[in-house]
PDB file of C-alpha atoms in Angstrom:
ATOM      1  CA  MET V 283      74.101  -7.852 -46.288  1.00  0.00           C
ATOM      2  CA  LEU V 284      73.469 -10.287 -43.480  1.00  0.00           C
ATOM      3  CA  ALA V 285      71.799  -7.539 -41.496  1.00  0.00           C
ATOM      4  CA  SER V 286      69.482  -6.645 -44.359  1.00  0.00           C
ATOM      5  CA  THR V 287      68.353 -10.264 -44.876  1.00  0.00           C
ATOM      6  CA  LEU V 288      67.681 -10.590 -41.145  1.00  0.00           C
ATOM      7  CA  ARG V 289      65.616  -7.434 -41.146  1.00  0.00           C
ATOM      8  CA  ALA V 290      63.686  -8.631 -44.190  1.00  0.00           C
ATOM      9  CA  SER V 291      62.922 -12.012 -42.585  1.00  0.00           C
ATOM     10  CA  LEU V 292      61.777 -10.310 -39.353  1.00  0.00           C
ATOM     11  CA  ARG V 293      59.467  -8.027 -41.268  1.00  0.00           C
ATOM     12  CA  ALA V 294      58.065 -11.017 -43.159  1.00  0.00           C
ATOM     13  CA  ARG V 295      57.343 -12.784 -39.840  1.00  0.00           C
ATOM     14  CA  ALA V 296      55.808  -9.725 -38.234  1.00  0.00           C
ATOM     15  CA  ILE V 297      53.094  -9.264 -40.834  1.00  0.00           C
ATOM     16  CA  PRO V 298      51.213 -12.583 -40.419  1.00  0.00           C
ATOM     17  CA  SER V 299      51.340 -12.275 -36.615  1.00  0.00           C
ATOM     18  CA  VAL V 300      49.455  -8.981 -36.812  1.00  0.00           C
ATOM     19  CA  SER V 301      46.814 -10.461 -39.080  1.00  0.00           C
ATOM     20  CA  ARG V 302      46.396 -13.433 -36.703  1.00  0.00           C
ATOM     21  CA  PHE V 303      45.484 -11.204 -33.751  1.00  0.00           C
ATOM     22  CA  ALA V 304      43.126  -9.107 -35.800  1.00  0.00           C
ATOM     23  CA  GLY V 305      40.614 -11.993 -35.480  1.00  0.00           C
ATOM     24  CA  PHE V 306      40.180 -11.485 -31.706  1.00  0.00           C
ATOM     25  CA  ARG V 307      37.509  -8.984 -30.934  1.00  0.00           C
ATOM     26  CA  ALA V 308      35.036  -8.636 -28.106  1.00  0.00           C
ATOM     27  CA  VAL V 309      32.641 -11.540 -28.536  1.00  0.00           C
ATOM     28  CA  ARG V 310      31.328 -11.906 -24.981  1.00  0.00           C
ATOM     29  CA  ASN V 311      28.570  -9.336 -24.980  1.00  0.00           C
ATOM     30  CA  TYR V 312      26.648 -11.002 -22.186  1.00  0.00           C
ATOM     31  CA  SER V 313      24.665  -7.882 -21.317  1.00  0.00           C
ATOM     32  CA  ASP V 314      23.829  -7.119 -24.909  1.00  0.00           C
ATOM     33  CA  HIS V 315      20.243  -8.221 -25.313  1.00  0.00           C
ATOM     34  CA  HIS V 316      17.184  -6.503 -26.557  1.00  0.00           C
ATOM     35  CA  LEU V 317      15.068  -4.561 -24.046  1.00  0.00           C
ATOM     36  CA  GLU V 318      11.348  -4.813 -24.674  1.00  0.00           C
ATOM     37  CA  THR V 319       9.726  -1.494 -25.533  1.00  0.00           C
ATOM     38  CA  PHE V 320       6.301  -0.424 -24.284  1.00  0.00           C
ATOM     39  CA  GLU V 321       4.784  -1.070 -27.731  1.00  0.00           C
ATOM     40  CA  GLU V 322       6.223  -4.567 -27.855  1.00  0.00           C
ATOM     41  CA  PHE V 323       4.913  -5.220 -24.343  1.00  0.00           C
ATOM     42  CA  THR V 324       1.465  -4.055 -25.380  1.00  0.00           C
ATOM     43  CA  ALA V 325       1.483  -6.182 -28.525  1.00  0.00           C
ATOM     44  CA  ARG V 326       2.687  -9.249 -26.612  1.00  0.00           C
ATOM     45  CA  PHE V 327       0.026  -9.039 -23.922  1.00  0.00           C
ATOM     46  CA  GLU V 328      -2.750  -8.218 -26.388  1.00  0.00           C
ATOM     47  CA  LYS V 329      -1.865 -11.372 -28.278  1.00  0.00           C
ATOM     48  CA  ASP V 330      -1.575 -13.464 -25.118  1.00  0.00           C
ATOM     49  CA  PHE V 331      -4.947 -12.303 -23.809  1.00  0.00           C
ATOM     50  CA  GLN V 332      -6.559 -13.075 -27.152  1.00  0.00           C
ATOM     51  CA  GLU V 333      -5.194 -16.605 -27.025  1.00  0.00           C
ATOM     52  CA  ALA V 334      -5.857 -17.284 -23.335  1.00  0.00           C
ATOM     53  CA  PRO V 335      -7.837 -20.529 -23.141  1.00  0.00           C
ATOM     54  CA  ASP V 336      -9.120 -20.517 -19.558  1.00  0.00           C
ATOM     55  CA  LEU V 337      -9.613 -18.503 -16.390  1.00  0.00           C
ATOM     56  CA  PHE V 338      -6.330 -19.617 -14.873  1.00  0.00           C
ATOM     57  CA  GLU V 339      -4.381 -18.335 -17.859  1.00  0.00           C
ATOM     58  CA  VAL V 340      -6.290 -15.021 -17.880  1.00  0.00           C
ATOM     59  CA  GLN V 341      -5.553 -14.469 -14.196  1.00  0.00           C
ATOM     60  CA  ARG V 342      -1.921 -15.498 -14.660  1.00  0.00           C
ATOM     61  CA  LEU V 343      -1.540 -13.014 -17.522  1.00  0.00           C
ATOM     62  CA  LEU V 344      -3.183 -10.283 -15.467  1.00  0.00           C
ATOM     63  CA  ASN V 345      -0.744 -10.955 -12.646  1.00  0.00           C
ATOM     64  CA  ASN V 346       2.151 -10.726 -15.087  1.00  0.00           C
ATOM     65  CA  ALA V 347       0.875  -7.650 -16.914  1.00  0.00           C
ATOM     66  CA  PHE V 348       0.469  -5.751 -13.655  1.00  0.00           C
ATOM     67  CA  ALA V 349       3.811  -6.908 -12.277  1.00  0.00           C
ATOM     68  CA  TYR V 350       5.887  -4.632 -14.535  1.00  0.00           C
ATOM     69  CA  ASP V 351       7.073  -1.144 -13.692  1.00  0.00           C
ATOM     70  CA  LEU V 352       4.477   0.367 -16.011  1.00  0.00           C
ATOM     71  CA  VAL V 353       0.713   0.657 -16.276  1.00  0.00           C
ATOM     72  CA  PRO V 354      -0.584  -1.552 -19.099  1.00  0.00           C
ATOM     73  CA  ALA V 355      -1.996   0.371 -22.047  1.00  0.00           C
ATOM     74  CA  PRO V 356      -5.804   0.621 -22.413  1.00  0.00           C
ATOM     75  CA  ALA V 357      -5.559  -1.753 -25.371  1.00  0.00           C
ATOM     76  CA  VAL V 358      -4.146  -4.450 -23.078  1.00  0.00           C
ATOM     77  CA  ILE V 359      -6.844  -3.846 -20.467  1.00  0.00           C
ATOM     78  CA  GLU V 360      -9.477  -4.061 -23.171  1.00  0.00           C
ATOM     79  CA  GLN V 361      -8.179  -7.413 -24.364  1.00  0.00           C
ATOM     80  CA  ALA V 362      -8.032  -8.581 -20.748  1.00  0.00           C
ATOM     81  CA  LEU V 363     -11.684  -7.647 -20.243  1.00  0.00           C
ATOM     82  CA  LEU V 364     -12.646  -9.431 -23.434  1.00  0.00           C
ATOM     83  CA  ALA V 365     -10.733 -12.470 -22.224  1.00  0.00           C
ATOM     84  CA  CYS V 366     -12.668 -12.324 -18.936  1.00  0.00           C
ATOM     85  CA  ARG V 367     -15.860 -12.214 -20.952  1.00  0.00           C
ATOM     86  CA  ARG V 368     -14.743 -15.178 -23.029  1.00  0.00           C
ATOM     87  CA  VAL V 369     -14.095 -17.329 -19.952  1.00  0.00           C
ATOM     88  CA  ASN V 370     -17.325 -15.967 -18.360  1.00  0.00           C
ATOM     89  CA  ASP V 371     -15.781 -14.675 -15.168  1.00  0.00           C
ATOM     90  CA  TYR V 372     -17.293 -11.441 -13.930  1.00  0.00           C
ATOM     91  CA  PRO V 373     -15.259 -10.972 -10.712  1.00  0.00           C
ATOM     92  CA  THR V 374     -11.949 -11.021 -12.582  1.00  0.00           C
ATOM     93  CA  ALA V 375     -13.168  -8.180 -14.800  1.00  0.00           C
ATOM     94  CA  VAL V 376     -14.035  -6.144 -11.689  1.00  0.00           C
ATOM     95  CA  ARG V 377     -10.684  -7.047 -10.215  1.00  0.00           C
ATOM     96  CA  THR V 378      -8.881  -5.787 -13.326  1.00  0.00           C
ATOM     97  CA  PHE V 379     -10.203  -2.288 -12.701  1.00  0.00           C
ATOM     98  CA  GLU V 380      -9.326  -2.605  -9.026  1.00  0.00           C
ATOM     99  CA  ALA V 381      -5.759  -3.528  -9.997  1.00  0.00           C
ATOM    100  CA  LEU V 382      -5.647  -0.558 -12.355  1.00  0.00           C
ATOM    101  CA  LYS V 383      -6.708   1.730  -9.535  1.00  0.00           C
ATOM    102  CA  TYR V 384      -3.772   0.587  -7.424  1.00  0.00           C
ATOM    103  CA  LYS V 385      -1.317   0.594 -10.323  1.00  0.00           C
ATOM    104  CA  VAL V 386      -1.798   4.165 -11.587  1.00  0.00           C
ATOM    105  CA  GLU V 387      -0.025   7.056  -9.910  1.00  0.00           C
ATOM    106  CA  ASN V 388      -2.966   9.294  -9.100  1.00  0.00           C
ATOM    107  CA  LYS V 389      -6.719   9.662  -9.322  1.00  0.00           C
ATOM    108  CA  GLU V 390      -6.573  11.673 -12.543  1.00  0.00           C
ATOM    109  CA  GLN V 391      -4.833   8.824 -14.354  1.00  0.00           C
ATOM    110  CA  TYR V 392      -7.438   6.369 -13.061  1.00  0.00           C
ATOM    111  CA  ALA V 393     -10.201   8.663 -14.269  1.00  0.00           C
ATOM    112  CA  ALA V 394      -8.489   8.918 -17.655  1.00  0.00           C
ATOM    113  CA  TYR V 395      -8.304   5.126 -17.923  1.00  0.00           C
ATOM    114  CA  LEU V 396     -11.986   4.830 -16.975  1.00  0.00           C
ATOM    115  CA  GLU V 397     -12.866   7.422 -19.619  1.00  0.00           C
ATOM    116  CA  GLU V 398     -10.834   5.538 -22.216  1.00  0.00           C
ATOM    117  CA  LEU V 399     -12.411   2.178 -21.307  1.00  0.00           C
ATOM    118  CA  LYS V 400     -15.935   3.559 -20.836  1.00  0.00           C
ATOM    119  CA  ASP V 401     -17.365   1.974 -23.966  1.00  0.00           C
ATOM    120  CA  ILE V 402     -16.182  -1.556 -23.363  1.00  0.00           C
ATOM    121  CA  ARG V 403     -17.187  -1.326 -19.710  1.00  0.00           C
ATOM    122  CA  LYS V 404     -20.689  -0.367 -20.744  1.00  0.00           C
ATOM    123  CA  GLU V 405     -20.801  -2.982 -23.469  1.00  0.00           C
ATOM    124  CA  LEU V 406     -19.806  -5.816 -21.138  1.00  0.00           C
ATOM    125  CA  GLY V 407     -21.725  -4.441 -18.147  1.00  0.00           C
ATOM    126  CA  ILE V 408     -18.805  -4.362 -15.732  1.00  0.00           C
ATOM    127  CA  ASP V 409     -19.226  -2.474 -12.475  1.00  0.00           C
ATOM    128  CA  LEU V 410     -16.345  -1.087 -10.488  1.00  0.00           C
ATOM    129  CA  LYS V 411     -15.684  -2.300  -6.983  1.00  0.00           C
ATOM    130  CA  GLU V 412     -16.535   1.196  -5.762  1.00  0.00           C
ATOM    131  CA  GLU V 413     -19.962   0.802  -7.338  1.00  0.00           C
ATOM    132  CA  LEU V 414     -20.532  -2.660  -5.876  1.00  0.00           C
ATOM    133  CA  TYR V 415     -19.424  -1.659  -2.377  1.00  0.00           C
ATOM    134  CA  PRO V 416     -20.057   2.089  -2.109  1.00  0.00           C
ATOM    135  CA  GLU V 417     -19.489   2.180   1.658  1.00  0.00           C
ATOM    136  CA  ALA V 418     -16.044   0.559   1.671  1.00  0.00           C
TER     137      ALA V 418
ATOM    138  CA  MET L 285     -40.957 -35.005 -38.906  1.00  0.00           C
ATOM    139  CA  PHE L 286     -39.541 -31.505 -39.097  1.00  0.00           C
ATOM    140  CA  ARG L 287     -42.734 -30.194 -37.585  1.00  0.00           C
ATOM    141  CA  GLN L 288     -42.525 -32.701 -34.803  1.00  0.00           C
ATOM    142  CA  SER L 289     -39.033 -31.603 -33.869  1.00  0.00           C
ATOM    143  CA  ILE L 290     -40.139 -27.972 -33.878  1.00  0.00           C
ATOM    144  CA  GLN L 291     -42.946 -28.900 -31.539  1.00  0.00           C
ATOM    145  CA  ARG L 292     -40.514 -30.661 -29.288  1.00  0.00           C
ATOM    146  CA  VAL L 293     -38.231 -27.632 -29.182  1.00  0.00           C
ATOM    147  CA  ALA L 294     -41.178 -25.362 -28.430  1.00  0.00           C
ATOM    148  CA  LEU L 295     -42.288 -27.652 -25.657  1.00  0.00           C
ATOM    149  CA  ARG L 296     -38.810 -27.708 -24.166  1.00  0.00           C
ATOM    150  CA  SER L 297     -38.506 -23.938 -24.241  1.00  0.00           C
ATOM    151  CA  GLN L 298     -41.745 -23.657 -22.281  1.00  0.00           C
ATOM    152  CA  SER L 299     -40.910 -26.240 -19.683  1.00  0.00           C
ATOM    153  CA  THR L 300     -39.562 -24.966 -16.397  1.00  0.00           C
ATOM    154  CA  VAL L 301     -37.334 -27.956 -15.772  1.00  0.00           C
ATOM    155  CA  THR L 302     -34.898 -27.768 -18.669  1.00  0.00           C
ATOM    156  CA  GLN L 303     -34.382 -24.059 -18.988  1.00  0.00           C
ATOM    157  CA  THR L 304     -31.046 -23.284 -20.584  1.00  0.00           C
ATOM    158  CA  ALA L 305     -30.761 -19.735 -19.244  1.00  0.00           C
ATOM    159  CA  PRO L 306     -30.959 -19.889 -15.454  1.00  0.00           C
ATOM    160  CA  ARG L 307     -33.128 -17.364 -13.685  1.00  0.00           C
ATOM    161  CA  ALA L 308     -31.802 -14.707 -11.420  1.00  0.00           C
ATOM    162  CA  LEU L 309     -30.899 -16.058  -8.015  1.00  0.00           C
ATOM    163  CA  SER L 310     -33.064 -14.621  -5.288  1.00  0.00           C
ATOM    164  CA  ASN L 311     -31.715 -12.029  -2.889  1.00  0.00           C
ATOM    165  CA  ALA L 312     -32.513 -14.273   0.056  1.00  0.00           C
ATOM    166  CA  HIS L 313     -30.336 -16.967  -1.499  1.00  0.00           C
ATOM    167  CA  ILE L 314     -27.219 -14.886  -2.167  1.00  0.00           C
ATOM    168  CA  GLY L 315     -27.717 -11.631  -0.261  1.00  0.00           C
ATOM    169  CA  LYS L 316     -25.522 -10.822   2.757  1.00  0.00           C
ATOM    170  CA  LEU L 317     -23.139 -13.579   1.745  1.00  0.00           C
ATOM    171  CA  GLU L 318     -20.273 -11.906   3.623  1.00  0.00           C
ATOM    172  CA  ALA L 319     -21.880 -12.789   6.941  1.00  0.00           C
ATOM    173  CA  ARG L 320     -22.519 -16.463   6.315  1.00  0.00           C
ATOM    174  CA  TRP L 321     -20.270 -17.686   3.484  1.00  0.00           C
ATOM    175  CA  GLU L 322     -17.712 -19.370   5.702  1.00  0.00           C
ATOM    176  CA  SER L 323     -20.345 -21.112   7.810  1.00  0.00           C
ATOM    177  CA  LEU L 324     -21.950 -22.702   4.739  1.00  0.00           C
ATOM    178  CA  SER L 325     -21.233 -26.353   4.145  1.00  0.00           C
ATOM    179  CA  LYS L 326     -18.769 -27.294   1.416  1.00  0.00           C
ATOM    180  CA  GLN L 327     -21.607 -28.696  -0.659  1.00  0.00           C
ATOM    181  CA  ASP L 328     -23.681 -25.513  -0.391  1.00  0.00           C
ATOM    182  CA  GLN L 329     -20.666 -23.446  -1.375  1.00  0.00           C
ATOM    183  CA  THR L 330     -20.055 -25.584  -4.454  1.00  0.00           C
ATOM    184  CA  THR L 331     -23.723 -25.366  -5.436  1.00  0.00           C
ATOM    185  CA  LEU L 332     -23.696 -21.597  -5.073  1.00  0.00           C
ATOM    186  CA  ILE L 333     -20.509 -21.271  -7.106  1.00  0.00           C
ATOM    187  CA  ASP L 334     -21.977 -23.419  -9.874  1.00  0.00           C
ATOM    188  CA  GLU L 335     -25.226 -21.437  -9.924  1.00  0.00           C
ATOM    189  CA  LEU L 336     -23.334 -18.154 -10.157  1.00  0.00           C
ATOM    190  CA  LYS L 337     -21.096 -19.583 -12.868  1.00  0.00           C
ATOM    191  CA  ALA L 338     -24.159 -20.509 -14.891  1.00  0.00           C
ATOM    192  CA  ARG L 339     -25.511 -16.976 -14.451  1.00  0.00           C
ATOM    193  CA  GLN L 340     -22.246 -15.385 -15.575  1.00  0.00           C
ATOM    194  CA  VAL L 341     -22.545 -16.996 -18.993  1.00  0.00           C
ATOM    195  CA  LEU L 342     -25.329 -14.480 -19.698  1.00  0.00           C
ATOM    196  CA  PRO L 343     -24.603 -10.867 -20.610  1.00  0.00           C
ATOM    197  CA  TRP L 344     -23.318  -9.316 -17.415  1.00  0.00           C
ATOM    198  CA  SER L 345     -25.712  -6.400 -17.572  1.00  0.00           C
ATOM    199  CA  GLU L 346     -28.477  -8.911 -16.797  1.00  0.00           C
ATOM    200  CA  LEU L 347     -26.944  -9.910 -13.473  1.00  0.00           C
ATOM    201  CA  THR L 348     -28.565  -8.474 -10.374  1.00  0.00           C
ATOM    202  CA  PRO L 349     -26.430  -6.376  -8.001  1.00  0.00           C
ATOM    203  CA  ALA L 350     -26.701  -9.106  -5.373  1.00  0.00           C
ATOM    204  CA  GLU L 351     -25.348 -11.675  -7.811  1.00  0.00           C
ATOM    205  CA  LYS L 352     -22.457  -9.429  -8.769  1.00  0.00           C
ATOM    206  CA  LYS L 353     -21.552  -8.825  -5.158  1.00  0.00           C
ATOM    207  CA  ALA L 354     -21.828 -12.504  -4.315  1.00  0.00           C
ATOM    208  CA  ALA L 355     -19.636 -13.512  -7.262  1.00  0.00           C
ATOM    209  CA  TYR L 356     -17.050 -10.872  -6.382  1.00  0.00           C
ATOM    210  CA  TYR L 357     -17.075 -11.879  -2.722  1.00  0.00           C
ATOM    211  CA  ILE L 358     -16.580 -15.561  -3.507  1.00  0.00           C
ATOM    212  CA  SER L 359     -13.670 -14.818  -5.850  1.00  0.00           C
ATOM    213  CA  PHE L 360     -11.886 -11.940  -4.125  1.00  0.00           C
ATOM    214  CA  GLY L 361     -13.664 -11.330  -0.827  1.00  0.00           C
ATOM    215  CA  GLU L 362     -11.950 -11.229   2.541  1.00  0.00           C
ATOM    216  CA  TRP L 363     -12.258 -14.860   3.548  1.00  0.00           C
ATOM    217  CA  GLY L 364      -9.920 -17.811   3.619  1.00  0.00           C
ATOM    218  CA  PRO L 365      -6.442 -16.777   2.457  1.00  0.00           C
ATOM    219  CA  ARG L 366      -7.605 -13.182   1.826  1.00  0.00           C
ATOM    220  CA  GLN L 367      -8.786 -12.701   5.383  1.00  0.00           C
ATOM    221  CA  PRO L 368      -7.063  -9.627   6.836  1.00  0.00           C
ATOM    222  CA  LEU L 369      -4.512 -10.229   9.582  1.00  0.00           C
ATOM    223  CA  TYR L 370      -6.480  -8.119  12.051  1.00  0.00           C
ATOM    224  CA  LEU L 371     -10.244  -7.809  12.002  1.00  0.00           C
ATOM    225  CA  PRO L 372     -11.611  -4.346  12.820  1.00  0.00           C
ATOM    226  CA  GLY L 373     -11.184  -3.640  16.536  1.00  0.00           C
ATOM    227  CA  GLU L 374      -8.490  -6.248  17.029  1.00  0.00           C
ATOM    228  CA  ARG L 375      -5.610  -3.773  16.851  1.00  0.00           C
ATOM    229  CA  ALA L 376      -7.114  -1.735  19.705  1.00  0.00           C
ATOM    230  CA  LYS L 377      -7.608  -4.943  21.667  1.00  0.00           C
ATOM    231  CA  VAL L 378      -3.939  -5.888  21.239  1.00  0.00           C
ATOM    232  CA  PHE L 379      -2.778  -2.357  22.189  1.00  0.00           C
ATOM    233  CA  TRP L 380      -4.875  -2.082  25.336  1.00  0.00           C
ATOM    234  CA  GLY L 381      -4.048  -5.639  26.325  1.00  0.00           C
ATOM    235  CA  THR L 382      -0.331  -4.788  26.187  1.00  0.00           C
ATOM    236  CA  VAL L 383      -0.790  -1.549  28.139  1.00  0.00           C
ATOM    237  CA  GLY L 384      -2.890  -3.384  30.738  1.00  0.00           C
ATOM    238  CA  GLY L 385      -0.231  -6.097  31.059  1.00  0.00           C
ATOM    239  CA  CYS L 386       2.519  -3.496  31.646  1.00  0.00           C
ATOM    240  CA  LEU L 387       0.456  -1.707  34.289  1.00  0.00           C
ATOM    241  CA  ALA L 388      -0.358  -4.997  36.031  1.00  0.00           C
ATOM    242  CA  GLY L 389       3.366  -5.828  36.078  1.00  0.00           C
ATOM    243  CA  ILE L 390       4.255  -2.458  37.633  1.00  0.00           C
ATOM    244  CA  ALA L 391       1.497  -2.836  40.227  1.00  0.00           C
ATOM    245  CA  LEU L 392       2.675  -6.346  41.104  1.00  0.00           C
ATOM    246  CA  PHE L 393       6.274  -5.129  41.495  1.00  0.00           C
ATOM    247  CA  ALA L 394       5.273  -2.183  43.721  1.00  0.00           C
ATOM    248  CA  GLY L 395       2.986  -4.417  45.763  1.00  0.00           C
ATOM    249  CA  ILE L 396       5.675  -6.985  46.455  1.00  0.00           C
ATOM    250  CA  ARG L 397       8.181  -4.229  47.311  1.00  0.00           C
ATOM    251  CA  SER L 398       5.781  -2.704  49.789  1.00  0.00           C
ATOM    252  CA  LEU L 399       5.478  -6.097  51.510  1.00  0.00           C
ATOM    253  CA  ALA L 400       9.261  -6.397  52.024  1.00  0.00           C
ATOM    254  CA  PRO L 401       9.966  -6.803  55.779  1.00  0.00           C
ATOM    255  CA  GLY L 402      12.728  -5.410  58.031  1.00  0.00           C
ATOM    256  CA  PRO L 403      15.473  -2.800  57.591  1.00  0.00           C
ATOM    257  CA  GLU L 404      17.591  -2.291  54.472  1.00  0.00           C
ATOM    258  CA  PRO L 405      20.921  -4.134  54.223  1.00  0.00           C
ATOM    259  CA  VAL L 406      23.917  -2.442  55.921  1.00  0.00           C
ATOM    260  CA  SER L 407      25.576  -1.809  52.553  1.00  0.00           C
ATOM    261  CA  MET L 408      22.717   0.511  51.570  1.00  0.00           C
ATOM    262  CA  ASN L 409      23.694   3.341  53.950  1.00  0.00           C
ATOM    263  CA  ARG L 410      25.773   6.321  52.872  1.00  0.00           C
ATOM    264  CA  GLU L 411      28.823   5.647  55.094  1.00  0.00           C
ATOM    265  CA  TRP L 412      29.263   2.121  53.869  1.00  0.00           C
ATOM    266  CA  GLN L 413      29.110   3.225  50.228  1.00  0.00           C
ATOM    267  CA  GLU L 414      31.634   6.026  50.767  1.00  0.00           C
ATOM    268  CA  ALA L 415      33.972   3.577  52.500  1.00  0.00           C
ATOM    269  CA  SER L 416      33.613   1.324  49.460  1.00  0.00           C
ATOM    270  CA  ASP L 417      34.612   4.247  47.245  1.00  0.00           C
ATOM    271  CA  GLU L 418      37.718   4.873  49.373  1.00  0.00           C
ATOM    272  CA  TYR L 419      38.738   1.270  49.086  1.00  0.00           C
ATOM    273  CA  LEU L 420      38.198   1.174  45.309  1.00  0.00           C
ATOM    274  CA  LYS L 421      40.185   4.413  44.937  1.00  0.00           C
ATOM    275  CA  SER L 422      43.105   2.863  46.821  1.00  0.00           C
ATOM    276  CA  LYS L 423      43.046  -0.020  44.332  1.00  0.00           C
ATOM    277  CA  ASN L 424      42.872   2.320  41.261  1.00  0.00           C
ATOM    278  CA  ALA L 425      39.622   0.693  40.235  1.00  0.00           C
ATOM    279  CA  ASN L 426      38.089   1.359  36.820  1.00  0.00           C
ATOM    280  CA  PRO L 427      39.524   4.724  35.752  1.00  0.00           C
ATOM    281  CA  PHE L 428      37.411   4.822  32.584  1.00  0.00           C
ATOM    282  CA  THR L 429      33.778   4.838  33.600  1.00  0.00           C
ATOM    283  CA  GLY L 430      34.114   5.461  37.328  1.00  0.00           C
ATOM    284  CA  TYR L 431      33.556   3.174  40.300  1.00  0.00           C
ATOM    285  CA  SER L 432      31.274   5.147  42.594  1.00  0.00           C
ATOM    286  CA  GLN L 433      29.099   2.920  44.791  1.00  0.00           C
ATOM    287  CA  VAL L 434      27.015   5.791  46.170  1.00  0.00           C
ATOM    288  CA  GLN L 435      23.352   5.334  45.294  1.00  0.00           C
TER     289      GLN L 435
END
């Protein structure tokens, strides 16, 4: 009888101890943060270029946009060109295309970007560096 | 009164002094800027930058090619911090200078050697060197990489 009461008391003690440890789970997910997708990147930079107040900010954003391991989407470039137009700085617009030329992988991609951005380039009257300095 | 103000506006638009839209800068003023930009005085540079800035407010298709080139050169041209490390021709100069220096050194060495007077030291003849080898062998000198004194 003594043995059975002991066993019962042990069992009674064992149950709450299990439930106490059930509360500990992995809470330190330091590496668990959201990675920005290409679409989110595009949306972020489009918005930033639209809100850029001065030439410094436009050039800073261009530096940042071209610093990633991706070529910014034509929509981003378009907003960048419009931002250049808003702050009235022609050379930065030319420079944007120059940066694009260095950022893409091959000449076909550059040609595709130029084709895509043909309208806005014509509308704003932006020349390429190749057109300004044909010999170099 | 309204008429008067209209007249005033009309007069202002015709005057050459207070024109809001600046005229195109002449080619003589901004052409070939690459050659002379850095020799311009600070004040001239500032003036030129301001003039170009005023022109860039207009639609860019109205800018002349010379203005576009000048604006691009001032912003991103190869001057100041963007100046390339070596100007064209400087690499060749450095290379041939180094080669010339080496050749001059060799010539100087050979010349001084040819001026050396008298016979060679006694230790430079074959017998002496072989005797040295014998002695070193008797002392078990350097078994790893050899000890030969023969030159």
